Structures are given as C-alpha cells and as structure tokens.
Tab-separated table of C-alpha atoms in Angstrom:
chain	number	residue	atom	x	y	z
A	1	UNK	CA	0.000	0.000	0.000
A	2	UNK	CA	1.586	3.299	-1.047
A	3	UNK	CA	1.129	6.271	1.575
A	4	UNK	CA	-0.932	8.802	1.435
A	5	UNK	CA	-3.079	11.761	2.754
A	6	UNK	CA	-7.207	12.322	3.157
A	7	UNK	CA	-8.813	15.061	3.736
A	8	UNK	CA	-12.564	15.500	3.621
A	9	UNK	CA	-14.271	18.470	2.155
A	10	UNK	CA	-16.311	20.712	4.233
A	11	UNK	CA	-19.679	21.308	2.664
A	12	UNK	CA	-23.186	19.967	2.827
A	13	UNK	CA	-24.928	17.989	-0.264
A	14	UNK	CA	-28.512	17.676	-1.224
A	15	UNK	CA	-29.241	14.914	-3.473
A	16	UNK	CA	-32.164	13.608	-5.062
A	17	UNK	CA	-35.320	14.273	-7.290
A	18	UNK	CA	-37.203	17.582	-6.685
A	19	UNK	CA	-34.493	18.834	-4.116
A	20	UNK	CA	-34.075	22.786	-5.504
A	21	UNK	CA	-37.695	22.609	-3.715
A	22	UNK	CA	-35.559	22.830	-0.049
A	23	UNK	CA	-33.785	25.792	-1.634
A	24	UNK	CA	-35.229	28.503	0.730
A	25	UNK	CA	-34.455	26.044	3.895
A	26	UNK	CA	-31.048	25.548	2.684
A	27	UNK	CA	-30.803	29.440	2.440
A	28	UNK	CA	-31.910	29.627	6.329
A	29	UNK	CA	-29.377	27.122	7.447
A	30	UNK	CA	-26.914	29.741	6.001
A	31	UNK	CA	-28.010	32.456	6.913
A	32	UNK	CA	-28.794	34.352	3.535
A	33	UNK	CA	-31.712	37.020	3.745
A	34	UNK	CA	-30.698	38.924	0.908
A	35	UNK	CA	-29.720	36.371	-2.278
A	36	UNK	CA	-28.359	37.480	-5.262
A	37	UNK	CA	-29.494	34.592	-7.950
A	38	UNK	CA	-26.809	33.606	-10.564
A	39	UNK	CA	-27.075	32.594	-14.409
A	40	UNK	CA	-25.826	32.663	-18.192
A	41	UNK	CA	-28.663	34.285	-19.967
A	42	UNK	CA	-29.540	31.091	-20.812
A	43	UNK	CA	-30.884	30.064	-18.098
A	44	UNK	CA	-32.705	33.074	-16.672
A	45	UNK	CA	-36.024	31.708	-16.517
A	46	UNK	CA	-34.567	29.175	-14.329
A	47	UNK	CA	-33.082	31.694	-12.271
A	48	UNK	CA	-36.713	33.194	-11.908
A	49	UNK	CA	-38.118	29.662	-11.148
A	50	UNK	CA	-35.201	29.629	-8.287
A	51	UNK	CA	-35.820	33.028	-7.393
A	52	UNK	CA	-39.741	32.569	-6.260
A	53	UNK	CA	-39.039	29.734	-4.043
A	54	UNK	CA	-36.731	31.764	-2.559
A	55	UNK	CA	-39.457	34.601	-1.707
A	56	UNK	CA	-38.687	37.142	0.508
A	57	UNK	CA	-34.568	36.055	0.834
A	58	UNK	CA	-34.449	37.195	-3.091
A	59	UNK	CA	-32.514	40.620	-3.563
A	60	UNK	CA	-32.158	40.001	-7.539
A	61	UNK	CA	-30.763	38.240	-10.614
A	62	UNK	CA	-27.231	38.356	-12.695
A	63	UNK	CA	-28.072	36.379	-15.916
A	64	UNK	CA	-24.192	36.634	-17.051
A	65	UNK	CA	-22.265	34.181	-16.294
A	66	UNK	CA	-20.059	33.001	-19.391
A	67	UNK	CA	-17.762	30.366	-20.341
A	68	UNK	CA	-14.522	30.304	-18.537
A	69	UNK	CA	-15.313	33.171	-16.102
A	70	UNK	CA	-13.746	36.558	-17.721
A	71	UNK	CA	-12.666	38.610	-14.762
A	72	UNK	CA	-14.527	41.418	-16.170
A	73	UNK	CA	-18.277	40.125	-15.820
A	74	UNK	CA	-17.151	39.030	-12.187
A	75	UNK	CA	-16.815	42.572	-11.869
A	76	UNK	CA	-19.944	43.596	-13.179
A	77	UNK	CA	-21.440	40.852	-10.873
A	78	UNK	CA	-19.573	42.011	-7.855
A	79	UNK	CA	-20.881	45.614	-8.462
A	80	UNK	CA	-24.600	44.167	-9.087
A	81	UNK	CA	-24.171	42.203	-5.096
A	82	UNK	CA	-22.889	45.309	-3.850
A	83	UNK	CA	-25.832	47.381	-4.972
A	84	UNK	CA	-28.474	44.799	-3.804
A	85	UNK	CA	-26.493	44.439	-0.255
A	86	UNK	CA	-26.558	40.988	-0.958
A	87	UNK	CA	-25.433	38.226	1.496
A	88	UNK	CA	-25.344	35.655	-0.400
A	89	UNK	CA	-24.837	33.671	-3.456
A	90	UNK	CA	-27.082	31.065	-4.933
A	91	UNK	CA	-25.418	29.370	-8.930
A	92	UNK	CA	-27.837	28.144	-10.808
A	93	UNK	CA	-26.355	26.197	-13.897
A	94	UNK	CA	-23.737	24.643	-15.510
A	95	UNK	CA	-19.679	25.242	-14.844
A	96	UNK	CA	-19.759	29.108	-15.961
A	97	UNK	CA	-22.415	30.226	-13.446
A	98	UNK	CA	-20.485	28.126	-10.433
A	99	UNK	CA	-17.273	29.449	-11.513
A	100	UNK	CA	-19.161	32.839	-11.082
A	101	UNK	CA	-20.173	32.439	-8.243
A	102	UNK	CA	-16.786	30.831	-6.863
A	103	UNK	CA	-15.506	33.955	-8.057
A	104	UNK	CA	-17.515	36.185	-6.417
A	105	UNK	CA	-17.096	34.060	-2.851
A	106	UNK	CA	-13.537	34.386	-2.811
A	107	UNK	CA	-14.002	38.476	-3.280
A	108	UNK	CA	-16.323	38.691	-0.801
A	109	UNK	CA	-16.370	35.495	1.414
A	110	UNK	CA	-20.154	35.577	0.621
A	111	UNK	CA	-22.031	32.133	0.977
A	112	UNK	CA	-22.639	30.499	-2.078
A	113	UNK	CA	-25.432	27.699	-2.859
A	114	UNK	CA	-24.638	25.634	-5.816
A	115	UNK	CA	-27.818	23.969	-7.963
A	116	UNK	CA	-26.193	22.497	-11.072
A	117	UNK	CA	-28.213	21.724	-14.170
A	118	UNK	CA	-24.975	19.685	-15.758
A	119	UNK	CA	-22.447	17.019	-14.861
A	120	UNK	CA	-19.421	19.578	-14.739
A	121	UNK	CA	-18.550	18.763	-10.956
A	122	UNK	CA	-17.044	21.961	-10.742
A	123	UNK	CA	-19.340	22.593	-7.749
A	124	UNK	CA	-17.492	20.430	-5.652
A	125	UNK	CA	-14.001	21.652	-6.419
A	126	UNK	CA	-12.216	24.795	-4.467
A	127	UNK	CA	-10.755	25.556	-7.636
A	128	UNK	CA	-11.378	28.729	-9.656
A	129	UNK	CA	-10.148	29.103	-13.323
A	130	UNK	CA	-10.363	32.488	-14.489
A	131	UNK	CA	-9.905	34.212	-18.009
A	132	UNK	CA	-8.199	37.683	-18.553
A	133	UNK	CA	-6.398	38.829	-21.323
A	134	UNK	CA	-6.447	35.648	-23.553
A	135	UNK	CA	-5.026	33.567	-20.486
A	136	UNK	CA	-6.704	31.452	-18.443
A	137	UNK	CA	-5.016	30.828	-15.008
A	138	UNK	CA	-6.356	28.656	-11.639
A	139	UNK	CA	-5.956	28.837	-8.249
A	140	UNK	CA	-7.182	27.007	-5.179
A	141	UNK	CA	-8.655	28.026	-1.830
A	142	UNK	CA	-11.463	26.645	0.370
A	143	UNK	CA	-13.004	30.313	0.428
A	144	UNK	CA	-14.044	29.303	-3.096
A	145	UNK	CA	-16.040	26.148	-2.330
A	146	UNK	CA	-19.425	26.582	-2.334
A	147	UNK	CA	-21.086	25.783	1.368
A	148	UNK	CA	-23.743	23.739	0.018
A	149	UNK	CA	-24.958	22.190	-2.973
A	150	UNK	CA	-28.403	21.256	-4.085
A	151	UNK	CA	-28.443	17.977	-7.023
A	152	UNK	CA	-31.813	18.183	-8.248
A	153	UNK	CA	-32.428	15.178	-10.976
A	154	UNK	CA	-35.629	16.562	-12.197
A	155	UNK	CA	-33.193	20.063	-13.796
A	156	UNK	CA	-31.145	17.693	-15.763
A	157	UNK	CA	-34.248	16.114	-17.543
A	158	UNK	CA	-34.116	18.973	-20.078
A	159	UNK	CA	-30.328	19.131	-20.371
A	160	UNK	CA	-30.754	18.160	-24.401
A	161	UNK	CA	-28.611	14.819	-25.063
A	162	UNK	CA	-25.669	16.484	-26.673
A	163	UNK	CA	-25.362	19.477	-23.607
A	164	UNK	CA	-25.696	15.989	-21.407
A	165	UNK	CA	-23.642	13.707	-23.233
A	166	UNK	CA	-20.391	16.293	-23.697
A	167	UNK	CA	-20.824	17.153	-20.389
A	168	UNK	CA	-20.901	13.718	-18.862
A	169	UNK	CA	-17.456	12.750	-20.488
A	170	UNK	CA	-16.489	16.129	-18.986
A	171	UNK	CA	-17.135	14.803	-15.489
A	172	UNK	CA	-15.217	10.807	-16.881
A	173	UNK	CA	-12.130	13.144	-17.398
A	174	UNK	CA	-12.260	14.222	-13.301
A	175	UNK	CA	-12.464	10.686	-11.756
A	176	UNK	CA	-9.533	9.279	-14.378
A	177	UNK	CA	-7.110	11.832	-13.619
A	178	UNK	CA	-8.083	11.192	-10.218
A	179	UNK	CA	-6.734	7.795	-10.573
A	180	UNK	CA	-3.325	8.795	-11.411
A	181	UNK	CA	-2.804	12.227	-9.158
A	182	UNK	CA	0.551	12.608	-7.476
A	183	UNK	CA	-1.524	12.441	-4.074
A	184	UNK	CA	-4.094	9.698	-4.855
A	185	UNK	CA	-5.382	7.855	-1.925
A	186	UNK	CA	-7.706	4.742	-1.276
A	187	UNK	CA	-11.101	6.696	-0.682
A	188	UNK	CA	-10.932	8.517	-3.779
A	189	UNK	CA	-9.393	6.185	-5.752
A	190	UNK	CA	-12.903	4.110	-4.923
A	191	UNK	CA	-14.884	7.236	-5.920
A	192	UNK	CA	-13.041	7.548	-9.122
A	193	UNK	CA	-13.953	3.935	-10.494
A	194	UNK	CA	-17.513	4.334	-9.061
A	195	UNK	CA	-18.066	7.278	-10.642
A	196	UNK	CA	-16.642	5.858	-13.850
A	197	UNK	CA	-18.858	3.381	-14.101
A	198	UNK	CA	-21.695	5.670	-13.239
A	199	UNK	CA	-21.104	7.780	-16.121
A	200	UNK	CA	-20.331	4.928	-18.736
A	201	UNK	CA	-23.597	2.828	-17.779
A	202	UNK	CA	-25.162	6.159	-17.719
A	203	UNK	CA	-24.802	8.360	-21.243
A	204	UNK	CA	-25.502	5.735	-23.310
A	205	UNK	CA	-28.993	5.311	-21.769
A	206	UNK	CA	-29.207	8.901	-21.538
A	207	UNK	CA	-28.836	9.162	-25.697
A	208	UNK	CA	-30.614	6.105	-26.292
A	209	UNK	CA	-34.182	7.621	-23.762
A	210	UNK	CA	-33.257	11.033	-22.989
A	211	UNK	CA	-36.352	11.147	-20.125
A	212	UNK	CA	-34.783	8.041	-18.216
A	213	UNK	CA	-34.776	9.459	-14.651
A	214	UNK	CA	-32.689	6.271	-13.438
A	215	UNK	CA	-29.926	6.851	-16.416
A	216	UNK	CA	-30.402	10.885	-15.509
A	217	UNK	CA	-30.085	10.195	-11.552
A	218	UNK	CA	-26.782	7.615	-11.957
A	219	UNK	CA	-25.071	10.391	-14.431
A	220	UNK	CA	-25.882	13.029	-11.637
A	221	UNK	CA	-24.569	10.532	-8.722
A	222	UNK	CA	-21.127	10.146	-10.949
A	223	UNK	CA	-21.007	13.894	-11.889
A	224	UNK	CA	-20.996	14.260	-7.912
A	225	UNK	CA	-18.309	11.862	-7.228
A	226	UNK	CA	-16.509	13.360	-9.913
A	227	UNK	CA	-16.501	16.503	-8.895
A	228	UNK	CA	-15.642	15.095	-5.703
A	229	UNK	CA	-12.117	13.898	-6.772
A	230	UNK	CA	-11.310	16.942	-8.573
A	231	UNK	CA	-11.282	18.496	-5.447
A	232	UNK	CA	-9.801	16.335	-3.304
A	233	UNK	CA	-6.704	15.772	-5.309
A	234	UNK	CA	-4.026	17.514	-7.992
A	235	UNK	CA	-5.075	18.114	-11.860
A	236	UNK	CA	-2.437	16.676	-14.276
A	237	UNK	CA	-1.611	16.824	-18.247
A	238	UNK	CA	-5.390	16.721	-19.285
A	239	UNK	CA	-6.627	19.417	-16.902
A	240	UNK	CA	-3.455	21.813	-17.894
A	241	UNK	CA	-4.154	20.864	-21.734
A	242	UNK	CA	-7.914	22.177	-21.720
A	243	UNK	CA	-7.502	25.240	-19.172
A	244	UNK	CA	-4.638	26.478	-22.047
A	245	UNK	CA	-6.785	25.682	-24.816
A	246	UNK	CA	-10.051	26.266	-23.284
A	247	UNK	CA	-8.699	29.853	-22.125
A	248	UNK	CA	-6.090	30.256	-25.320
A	249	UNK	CA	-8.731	29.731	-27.836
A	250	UNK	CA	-12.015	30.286	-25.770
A	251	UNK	CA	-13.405	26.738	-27.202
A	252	UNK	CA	-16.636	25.314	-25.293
A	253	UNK	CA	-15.200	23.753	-21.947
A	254	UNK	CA	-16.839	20.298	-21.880
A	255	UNK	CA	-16.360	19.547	-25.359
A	256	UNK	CA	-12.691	20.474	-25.184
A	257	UNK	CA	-12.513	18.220	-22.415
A	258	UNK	CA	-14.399	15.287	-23.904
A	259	UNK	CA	-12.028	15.741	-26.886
A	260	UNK	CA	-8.598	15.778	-24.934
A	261	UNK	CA	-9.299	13.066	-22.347
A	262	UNK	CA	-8.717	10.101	-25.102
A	263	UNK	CA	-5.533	11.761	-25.789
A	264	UNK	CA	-4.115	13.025	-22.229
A	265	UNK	CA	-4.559	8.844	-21.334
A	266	UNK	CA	-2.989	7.594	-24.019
A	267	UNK	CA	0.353	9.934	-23.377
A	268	UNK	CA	0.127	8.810	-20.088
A	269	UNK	CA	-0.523	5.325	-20.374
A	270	UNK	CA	3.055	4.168	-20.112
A	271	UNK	CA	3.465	5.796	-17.591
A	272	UNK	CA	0.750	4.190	-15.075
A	273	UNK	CA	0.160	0.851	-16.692
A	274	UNK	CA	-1.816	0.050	-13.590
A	275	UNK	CA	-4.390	2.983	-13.828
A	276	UNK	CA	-4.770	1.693	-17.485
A	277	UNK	CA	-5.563	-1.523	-17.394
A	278	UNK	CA	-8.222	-0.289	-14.342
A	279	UNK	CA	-9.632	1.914	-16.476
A	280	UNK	CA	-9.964	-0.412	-19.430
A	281	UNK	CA	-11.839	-3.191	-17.105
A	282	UNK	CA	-14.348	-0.701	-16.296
A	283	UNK	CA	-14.636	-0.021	-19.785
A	284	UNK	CA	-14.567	-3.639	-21.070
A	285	UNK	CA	-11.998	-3.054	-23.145
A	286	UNK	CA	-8.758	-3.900	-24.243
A	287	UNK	CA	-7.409	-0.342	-24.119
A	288	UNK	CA	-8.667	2.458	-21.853
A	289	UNK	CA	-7.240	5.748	-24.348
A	290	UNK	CA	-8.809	3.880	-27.383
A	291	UNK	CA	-12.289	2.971	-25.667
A	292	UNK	CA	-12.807	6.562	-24.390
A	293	UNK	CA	-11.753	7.393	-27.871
A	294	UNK	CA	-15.039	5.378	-28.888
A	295	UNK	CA	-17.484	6.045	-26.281
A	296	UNK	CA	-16.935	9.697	-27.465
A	297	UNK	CA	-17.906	8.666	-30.770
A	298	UNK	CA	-21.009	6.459	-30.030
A	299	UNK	CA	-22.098	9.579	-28.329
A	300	UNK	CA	-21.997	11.464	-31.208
A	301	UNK	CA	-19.452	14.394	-29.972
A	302	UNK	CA	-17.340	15.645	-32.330
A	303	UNK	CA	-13.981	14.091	-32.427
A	304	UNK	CA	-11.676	17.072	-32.864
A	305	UNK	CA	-10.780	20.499	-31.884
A	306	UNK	CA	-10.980	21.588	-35.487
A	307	UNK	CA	-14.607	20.934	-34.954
A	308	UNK	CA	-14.890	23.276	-32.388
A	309	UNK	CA	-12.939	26.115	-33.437
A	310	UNK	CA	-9.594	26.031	-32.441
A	311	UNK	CA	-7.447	27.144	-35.428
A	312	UNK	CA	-4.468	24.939	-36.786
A	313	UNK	CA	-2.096	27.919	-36.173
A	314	UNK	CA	-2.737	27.455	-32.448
A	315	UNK	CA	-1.119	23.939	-32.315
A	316	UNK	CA	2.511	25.216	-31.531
A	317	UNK	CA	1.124	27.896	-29.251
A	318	UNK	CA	-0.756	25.240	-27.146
A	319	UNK	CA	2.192	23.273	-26.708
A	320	UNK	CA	4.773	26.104	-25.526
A	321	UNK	CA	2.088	26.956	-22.930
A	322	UNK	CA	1.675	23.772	-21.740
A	323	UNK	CA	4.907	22.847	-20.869
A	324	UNK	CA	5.177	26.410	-19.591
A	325	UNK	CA	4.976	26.140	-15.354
A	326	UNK	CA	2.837	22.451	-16.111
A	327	UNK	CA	1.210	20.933	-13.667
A	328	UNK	CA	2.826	17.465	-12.176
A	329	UNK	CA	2.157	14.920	-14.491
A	330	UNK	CA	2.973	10.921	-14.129
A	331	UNK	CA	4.997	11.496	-17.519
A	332	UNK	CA	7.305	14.076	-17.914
A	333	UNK	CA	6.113	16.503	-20.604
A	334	UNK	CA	8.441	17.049	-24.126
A	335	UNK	CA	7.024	19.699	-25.906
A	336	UNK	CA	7.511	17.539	-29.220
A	337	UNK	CA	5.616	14.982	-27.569
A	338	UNK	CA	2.867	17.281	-26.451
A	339	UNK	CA	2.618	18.866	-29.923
A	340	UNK	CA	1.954	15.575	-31.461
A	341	UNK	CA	-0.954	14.548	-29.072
A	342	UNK	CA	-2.512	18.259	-29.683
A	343	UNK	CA	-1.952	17.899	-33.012
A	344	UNK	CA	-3.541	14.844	-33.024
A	345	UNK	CA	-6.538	15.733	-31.118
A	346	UNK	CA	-7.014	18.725	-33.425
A	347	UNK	CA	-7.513	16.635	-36.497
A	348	UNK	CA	-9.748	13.909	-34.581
A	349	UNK	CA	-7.268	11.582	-35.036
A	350	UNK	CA	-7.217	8.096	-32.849
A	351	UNK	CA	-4.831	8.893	-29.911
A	352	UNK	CA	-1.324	7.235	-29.916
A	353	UNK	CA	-0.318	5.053	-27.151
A	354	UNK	CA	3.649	4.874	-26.727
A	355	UNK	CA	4.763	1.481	-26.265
C-alpha cells in the first residue's frame, strides 16, 4: 500500500429528485436574507423559477455568467451584489455560473449555494479558473467552495442529449485523472472507479431515452463523485491541456474536455500501466485511451478540436504553454511529444499510445 493523505471536504450535499424545492431552507441554514441569484442568460427563466421559491430572501438576478469566467463580468457581478447588499450567493447552472459564483465568494467570502443543471462537478471543487487577457489561469482556496450544494435530478431532464452527453465525459475526465494524481489515496481512488462506471452505464442510456430518470439520476450521482475527486486531489496533463486551450482559444469547456481526455490517457498510459488496465476493465476493453476514444464517438461528440474552433495555427502555441509552469504529471512533458498529441486531437485523429 503506497502512503498517502485524506482530507474531507467541508460542505453539505442535497441529493435527489425535486431537491431545488428545499432551496429557501437551505438558504436559512446559512443564513442568507438577501440572495443574489446567478445565471448565463440562458438560463434566466430558471433563475426566476429559483428566485420565487426563494421569496422574501431574493434581492435580484445576474443572468451573465459566461464560459470560462472573464474577470470582467465578475466585476460587473460584484458591483450588481454590492448594490443589492446581498449576502449571499445562490449558482444556478452549468460550470460558468459556479465558476461565477466561486468567483464572487472568494471576493467577498459571501455564501454560495450551488444547484447544477450539468455534470461539470465543478461545484465540488475549491478551484477557480479564471480568463483575462487571452489567459486562463487557476488557483485554489477553500473560500471558493461553495457551502452547500443542491443535485436536483428533475433540472437535468431537459439538459438536451448532446449538452448531457459532452458534459458527462467532462465529469469521466475528473475521476480518471483522479486515478493517477501525485496524491491519490484509497477513498478517492474508490470514488473515481464508481463514478466511472456511473457515467459509462449512464450516457448511453441517456442518448438512447433522454427522459430516463434512473440513467439521468446515476449520471448526476457520478457527476458528484466526480466533482468530488477533482477536489480532493491535484489536476495533471489533461486538466493543464484544456484550461490552455479552453482559455487560449475560448473553445466550449466540456467539449474540449471530452475531446482531450482520449488523448491526455494515451500519453500517459506508459506511464501508469496500472491505472490503465483499471480503467480499461471498467470499460470492457482492451485499451482504456482507445475505448474513451469510442465512447466519445457512439455519443456522437465531435472528435476534434478543429470541430470546435480552435485554429491549426494554435497547435505550436498550445504546446509552448503547456509545458510552460505544467502541472505534475505521471509522464514528464516534451514539448515535441505534447505537440503531437494536440496535433492529433485537433484533427480527430485516434490517440497514440507509446509502447
């Protein structure tokens, strides 16, 4: 047994079908009388929805929250909480409006109440990735975890297959990295492969009968424990590879993801033979890089970053700002090596295990 460290997170979870109906109770418990409701403009109506069962503890809506949280709508959020006197901060949506209102917690040290409508697990991470100037950079602190987070199955029901189906290989990409971080340990190691085989059993159902609660509760329950292992343990290659060219190239975060995690494994398969052939039982497969590879493709989500806007030019600027101050990785990173599996994932090609 190799040694190791485990520390819980502090925060409360909510789980189950209708549970955005205890949001005003869940408010009390923290205290908020004066809630400033988060969303992309997307989901305003939703906002609205969360807003009345709120009632009096509403002070007003932000509807814009964005992909990869620019620092300069957290600022025109931050002045919108001012101006309502606001006490606290309830997300309602995918990964931009948490990151929002992580964002706007770590300013203020404001409350924040998570209800996520997608499997991006960032909810249960005290990591913040921000955008400014073309770069996207992270940082960690437990000011930024949300204090409690509502998982309401019935909001994912009309998460269309394609929002569900990227976003679901999103949350596969948390619990495999998991499996390899420098300070894995037993407990999450369990979540990882639980949540793993959540999510695989899961999105296939979910494309087949998009309205299968069961298929729509065990993606939730695996977008949890993802989310979960994110935050209990350090981000390697794939996380570094689609903060650059999520932030770099401002391409759609869960599809970026879905796209590099084939490709991230493979590089690092040689590296952790043992997380490999773990990940390919699960799978019930022969190789774990090539049957993500596949069960992106089943899915119907497209199979490159040329797909979804990232510009051939960008290849050799992705990989100098990779290696640049990288993240610890199992494999050390060569930039020529790097470039390939970019270049590579740009042109949807299979990804290239190393022997």
């Amino acid at each position: 047994m190799y040694p190791f460290v485990y520390k819980s997170l502090p925060l409360r979870i909510v789980f189950g079908e209708g549970t955005s109906a205890r949001l005003a109770e869940e408010a009390d418990l923290l205290a908020i009388r004066r809630a400033l409701v988060l969303t992309t403009p997307g989901h305003e109506q939703l906002g609205r929805a969360m807003a009345g069962r709120l009632g009096d503890r509403f002070a007003g809506l932000f509807a814009g929250a964005v992909m990869h949280t620019p620092v300069g709508v957290t600022e025109d959020a931050l002045k919108r909480a001012a101006d309502l006197k606001a006490d606290g901060v309830i997300a309602v949506g995918g990964g931009s409006t948490v990151g929002l209102g992580k964002a706007i917690a770590l300013r203020t040290g404001l409350p924040q109440i998570a209800i996520p409508t997608t499997y991006a697990g960032s909810e249960m991470t005290p990591i913040l990735g921000e955008t400014q100037n073309g770069v996207k950079t992270t940082r960690s602190s437990p000011e930024i975890m949300p204090r409690t987070v509502i998982y309401d199955v019935d909001l994912t029901l009309s998460l269309p297959v394609r929002v569900a189906t990227v976003s679901g290989m999103n949350a596969l990409a948390h619990s495999v990295e998991a499996l390899d971080a420098k300070d894995r340990n037993p407990v999450v190691s369990l979540m990882a492969a639980d949540a793993i085989r959540a999510i695989v059993s899961a999105l296939p159902d979910i494309a087949r009968t998009p309205d299968d609660v069961n298929a729509r509760s065990l993606a939730l329950y695996g977008a949890w424990l993802s989310g979960l292992c994110l935050g209990s343990v350090g981000m390697a290659l794939h996380h570094k590879l689609c903060h650059v060219l999520g932030g770099t190239f401002n391409l759609p975060h869960a599809e970026t993801h879905a796209i590099v995690l084939p490709h991230a494994m493979a590089y690092n398969s040689v590296a952790v033979p043992d997380v490999e052939k773990q990940i390919a039982e699960i799978l019930g497969a022969h190789g774990a890089a090539s049957a993500l590879h596949d069960l992106a493709h089943r899915l119907g989500i497209p199979a490159s970053l040329r797909e979804i806007g990232m510009p051939e030019a960008g290849i050799d600027r992705a990989a100098e700002l990779a290696i640049a101050n990288p993240y610890w990785n199992p494999r050390p990173l060569e930039r020529g090596d790097i470039r390939e599996l970019i270049a590579r994932a740009w042109a949807g090609e299979q990804p290239l295990v190393d022997s």
